[in-house]
Coordinates of C-alpha atoms in Angstrom, one line a residue:
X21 CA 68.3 21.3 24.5
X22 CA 64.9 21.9 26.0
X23 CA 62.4 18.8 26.1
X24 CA 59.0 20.1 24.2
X25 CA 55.9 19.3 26.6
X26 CA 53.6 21.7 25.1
X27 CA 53.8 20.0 22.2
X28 CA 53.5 16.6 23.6
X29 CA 50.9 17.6 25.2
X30 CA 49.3 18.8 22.3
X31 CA 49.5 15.5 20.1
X32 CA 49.0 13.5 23.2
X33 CA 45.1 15.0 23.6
X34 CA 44.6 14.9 19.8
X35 CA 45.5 11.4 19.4
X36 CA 42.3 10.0 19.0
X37 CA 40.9 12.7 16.6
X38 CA 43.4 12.8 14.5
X39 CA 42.0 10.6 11.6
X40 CA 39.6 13.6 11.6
X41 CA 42.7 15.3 9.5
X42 CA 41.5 13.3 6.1
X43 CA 38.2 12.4 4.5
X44 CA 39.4 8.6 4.7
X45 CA 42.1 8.0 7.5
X46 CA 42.6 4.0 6.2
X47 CA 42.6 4.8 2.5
X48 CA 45.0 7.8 2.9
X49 CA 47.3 5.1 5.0
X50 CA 47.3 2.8 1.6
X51 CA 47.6 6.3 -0.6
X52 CA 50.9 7.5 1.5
X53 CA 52.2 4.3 2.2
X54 CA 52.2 3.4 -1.8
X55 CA 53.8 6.8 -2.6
X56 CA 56.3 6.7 0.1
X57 CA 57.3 3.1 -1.1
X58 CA 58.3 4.3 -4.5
X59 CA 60.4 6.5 -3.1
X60 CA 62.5 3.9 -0.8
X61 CA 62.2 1.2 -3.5
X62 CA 64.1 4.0 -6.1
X63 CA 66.4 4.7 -3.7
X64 CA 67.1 1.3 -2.0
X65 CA 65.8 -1.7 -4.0
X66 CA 62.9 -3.8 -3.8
X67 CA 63.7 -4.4 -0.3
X68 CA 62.2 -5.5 2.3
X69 CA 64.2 -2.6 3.8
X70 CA 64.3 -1.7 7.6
X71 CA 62.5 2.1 8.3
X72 CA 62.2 4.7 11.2
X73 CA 59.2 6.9 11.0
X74 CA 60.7 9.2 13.6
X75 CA 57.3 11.1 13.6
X76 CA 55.0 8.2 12.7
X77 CA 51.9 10.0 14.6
X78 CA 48.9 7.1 14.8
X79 CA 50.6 5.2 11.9
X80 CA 49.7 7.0 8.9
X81 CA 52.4 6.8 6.9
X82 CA 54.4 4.2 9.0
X83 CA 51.5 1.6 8.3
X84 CA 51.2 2.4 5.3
X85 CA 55.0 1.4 4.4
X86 CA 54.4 -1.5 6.4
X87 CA 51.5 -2.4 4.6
X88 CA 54.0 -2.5 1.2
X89 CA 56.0 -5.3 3.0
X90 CA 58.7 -3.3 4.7
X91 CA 60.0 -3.6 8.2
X92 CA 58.7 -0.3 10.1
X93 CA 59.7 1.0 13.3
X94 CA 57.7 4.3 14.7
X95 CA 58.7 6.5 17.7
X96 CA 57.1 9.8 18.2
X97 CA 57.1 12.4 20.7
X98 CA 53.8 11.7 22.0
X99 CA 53.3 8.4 23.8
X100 CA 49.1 9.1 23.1
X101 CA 49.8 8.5 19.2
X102 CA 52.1 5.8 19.6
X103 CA 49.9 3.9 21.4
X104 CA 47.1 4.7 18.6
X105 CA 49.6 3.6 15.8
X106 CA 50.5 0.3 17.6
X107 CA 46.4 -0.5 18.0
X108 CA 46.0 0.7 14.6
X109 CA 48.4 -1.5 12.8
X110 CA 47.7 -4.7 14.9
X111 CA 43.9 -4.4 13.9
X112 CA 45.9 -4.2 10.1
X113 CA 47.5 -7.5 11.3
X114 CA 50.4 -5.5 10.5
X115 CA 53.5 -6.3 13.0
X116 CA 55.0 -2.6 13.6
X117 CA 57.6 -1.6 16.8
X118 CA 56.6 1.7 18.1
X119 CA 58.2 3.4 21.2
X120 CA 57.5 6.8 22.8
X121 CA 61.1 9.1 21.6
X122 CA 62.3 12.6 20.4
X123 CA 63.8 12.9 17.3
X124 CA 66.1 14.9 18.5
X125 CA 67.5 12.4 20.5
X126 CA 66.9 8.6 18.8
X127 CA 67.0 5.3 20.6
X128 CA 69.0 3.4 18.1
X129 CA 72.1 2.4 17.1
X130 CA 74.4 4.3 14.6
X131 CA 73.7 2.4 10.7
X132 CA 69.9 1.0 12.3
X133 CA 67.8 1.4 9.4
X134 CA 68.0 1.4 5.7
X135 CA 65.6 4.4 5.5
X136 CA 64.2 7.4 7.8
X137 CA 60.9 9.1 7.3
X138 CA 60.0 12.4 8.8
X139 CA 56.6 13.4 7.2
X140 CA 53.3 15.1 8.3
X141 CA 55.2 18.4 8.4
X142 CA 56.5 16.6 11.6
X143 CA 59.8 19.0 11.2
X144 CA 57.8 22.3 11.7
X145 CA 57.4 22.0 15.3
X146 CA 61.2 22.5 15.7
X147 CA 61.9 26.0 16.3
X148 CA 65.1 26.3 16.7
X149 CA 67.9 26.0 14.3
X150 CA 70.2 24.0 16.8
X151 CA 66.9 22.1 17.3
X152 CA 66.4 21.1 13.7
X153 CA 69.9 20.0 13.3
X154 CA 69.8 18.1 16.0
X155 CA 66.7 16.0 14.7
X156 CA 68.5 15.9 11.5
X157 CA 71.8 14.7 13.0
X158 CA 70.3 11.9 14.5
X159 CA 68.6 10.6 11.5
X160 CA 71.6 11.0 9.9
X161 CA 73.5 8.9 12.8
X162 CA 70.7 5.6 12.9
X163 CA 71.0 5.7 8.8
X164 CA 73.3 3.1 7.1
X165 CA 75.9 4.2 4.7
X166 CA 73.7 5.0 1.6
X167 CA 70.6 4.7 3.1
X168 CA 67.5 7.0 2.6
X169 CA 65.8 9.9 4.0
X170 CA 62.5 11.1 3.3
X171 CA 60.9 14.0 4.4
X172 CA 57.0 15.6 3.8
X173 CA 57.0 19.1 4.5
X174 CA 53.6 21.5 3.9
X175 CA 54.6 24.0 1.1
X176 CA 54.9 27.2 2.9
X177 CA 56.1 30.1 -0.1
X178 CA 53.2 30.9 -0.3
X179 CA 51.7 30.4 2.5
X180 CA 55.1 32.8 4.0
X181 CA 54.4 35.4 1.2
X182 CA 50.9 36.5 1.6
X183 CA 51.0 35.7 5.7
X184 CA 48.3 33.1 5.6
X185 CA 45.6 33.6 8.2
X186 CA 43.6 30.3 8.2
X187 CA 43.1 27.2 6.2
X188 CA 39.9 26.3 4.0
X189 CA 37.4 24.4 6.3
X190 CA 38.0 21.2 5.4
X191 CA 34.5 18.2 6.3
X192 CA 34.8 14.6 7.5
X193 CA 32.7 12.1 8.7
X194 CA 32.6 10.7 11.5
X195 CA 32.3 6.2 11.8
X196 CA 28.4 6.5 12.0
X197 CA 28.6 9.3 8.8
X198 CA 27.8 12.2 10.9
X199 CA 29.6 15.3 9.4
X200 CA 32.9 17.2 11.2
X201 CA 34.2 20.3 10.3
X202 CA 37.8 21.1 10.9
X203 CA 40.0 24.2 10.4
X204 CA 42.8 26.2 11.4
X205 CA 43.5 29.8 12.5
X206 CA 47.4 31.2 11.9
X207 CA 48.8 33.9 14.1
X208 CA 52.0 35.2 12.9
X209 CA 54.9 36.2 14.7
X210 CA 57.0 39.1 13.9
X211 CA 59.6 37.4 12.5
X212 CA 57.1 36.0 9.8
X213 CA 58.4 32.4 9.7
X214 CA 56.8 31.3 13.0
X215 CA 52.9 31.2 13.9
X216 CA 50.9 29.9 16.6
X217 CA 47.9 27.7 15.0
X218 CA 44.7 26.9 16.2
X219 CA 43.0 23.5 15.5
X220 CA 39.6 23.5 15.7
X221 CA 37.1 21.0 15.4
X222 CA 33.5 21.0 15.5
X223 CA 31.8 17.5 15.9
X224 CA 27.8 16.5 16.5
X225 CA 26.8 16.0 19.6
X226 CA 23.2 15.0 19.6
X227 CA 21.2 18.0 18.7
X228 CA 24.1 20.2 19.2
X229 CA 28.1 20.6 18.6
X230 CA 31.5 20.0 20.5
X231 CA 34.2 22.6 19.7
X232 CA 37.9 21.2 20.4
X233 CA 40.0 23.5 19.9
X234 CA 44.2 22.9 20.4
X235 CA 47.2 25.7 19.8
X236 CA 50.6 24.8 18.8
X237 CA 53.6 26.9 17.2
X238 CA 55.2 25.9 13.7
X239 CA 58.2 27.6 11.8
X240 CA 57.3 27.7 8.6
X241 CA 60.6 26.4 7.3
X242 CA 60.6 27.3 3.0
X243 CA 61.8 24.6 0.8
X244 CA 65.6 27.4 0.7
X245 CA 65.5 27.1 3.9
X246 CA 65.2 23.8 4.8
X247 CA 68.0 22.4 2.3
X248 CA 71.1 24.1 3.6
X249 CA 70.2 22.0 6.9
X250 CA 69.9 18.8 5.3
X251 CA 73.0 19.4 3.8
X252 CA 75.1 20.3 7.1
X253 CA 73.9 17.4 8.9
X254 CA 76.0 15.3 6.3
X255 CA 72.9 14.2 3.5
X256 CA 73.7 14.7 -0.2
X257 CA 71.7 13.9 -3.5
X258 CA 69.2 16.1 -1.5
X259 CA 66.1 16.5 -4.3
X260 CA 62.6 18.2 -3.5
X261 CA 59.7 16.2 -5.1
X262 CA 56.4 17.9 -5.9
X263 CA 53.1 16.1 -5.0
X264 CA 52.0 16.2 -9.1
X265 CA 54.9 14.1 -9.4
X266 CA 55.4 12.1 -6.3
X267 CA 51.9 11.0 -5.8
X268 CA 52.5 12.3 -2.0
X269 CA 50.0 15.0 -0.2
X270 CA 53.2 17.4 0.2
X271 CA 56.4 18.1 -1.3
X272 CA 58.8 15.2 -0.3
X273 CA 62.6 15.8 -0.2
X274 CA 64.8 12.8 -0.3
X275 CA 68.2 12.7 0.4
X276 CA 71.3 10.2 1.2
X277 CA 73.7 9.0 3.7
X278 CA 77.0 8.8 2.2
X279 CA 79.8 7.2 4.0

């Protein structure tokens, strides 16, 4: 399968603006990592347990866990956000192994980890159905026997119905309180599943304002769509989880490795 350098590229060079995605960066680390925890203690035990966060970004959710008392690994595609998560959790005092790796194609041993986390929509920038299976295989591979996988997903029905053409500008601070304003601009394809997005942020510069602005391509992969290919990579119990009741930003499924 193809490697993906456009979108390395893309996270790479956002790295250290990311935070900018949330009003609070550390208290939505604490938020996610709490919610995410009651989902691996249900499923697991009390634990400590042993988790991949095969998408773990700069750490937001794989801190987070950490931060609950778990043993986290993260690996991402982009070695720029990696190397954010691992300064990010050692300023925590939070002990966390990170390494630079596609999910697609994980570094680990079959049976590695008691649980898998793929969140942040993280599965969207798979294109491809042999692509997405592929990530999905391999989570299923470095999972113990009964272990768990958890995945955050944006909820796209209607987003896919009505053909969404931007998001609502969304205002953050930056460290010194100064304000940012972020949004993004969808460009549908024809097939009506995939769009190009444009990330924009504006942030104060002196008397005046930076625009970054960043493109990347999603497929907006439905809740129906997304189960039959949990399924055929060899998960069952597979459950969506809506954020009124999971505490999480976005729908969460979780599923199981059996045998």
């Amino acid at each position: 399968m193809p490697e993906s350098p456009h979108i390395r590229r893309f996270f790479d060079e956002f790295a250290e603006e990311y935070h900018l995605l949330y009003p609070d960066w550390s208290a939505t680390v604490i938020e996610q990592g709490r919610a995410l925890d009651a989902y691996v203690r249900r499923a697991l035990g009390d634990g400590p347990h042993a988790l991949l966060d095969c998408a773990c970004g700069i750490g937001t959710q794989a801190i987070g866990l950490a931060l609950t008392g778990h043993h986290v690994t993260g690996t991402d595609l982009s070695p720029a956000a990696v190397a954010r998560a691992a300064r990010e959790a050692a300023a925590r005092g939070v002990r966390m192994e990170t390494a630079a790796a596609d999910m697609r194609y994980l570094p680990f041993g079959d049976g590695a980890f008691d649980g898998v986390v793929c969140a942040d929509n993280s599965l969207a920038h798979l294109l491809t159905p042999p692509d997405l299976l592929a990530a999905l295989a391999a989570m299923h591979r470095v999972l113990r026997p009964g272990g768990a996988l958890l995945i955050g997903m944006r909820d796209y029905e209607e987003a896919r119905a009505v053909q969404q053409r931007f998001t609502p500008t969304r205002l953050t601070r930056t460290s010194d309180g100064r304000p940012v304003i972020g949004l993004q601009f969808w460009h549908w394809h024809e097939d009506r599943e995939h769009y190009d997005f444009d990330l924009i942020h504006l942030l104060p510069d002196g008397d005046t304002w930076q625009v970054h602005s960043r493109r990347a391509t999603s497929w907006a992969l439905t809740r129906k769509q997304l189960t039959p290919f949990v399924t055929e990579a060899g998960f069952a119990e597979v459950r969506w989880h809506e954020p009124e009741e999971s505490g999480y930003i976005q729908p969460l499924l979780t599923a199981r490795r059996v045998g």
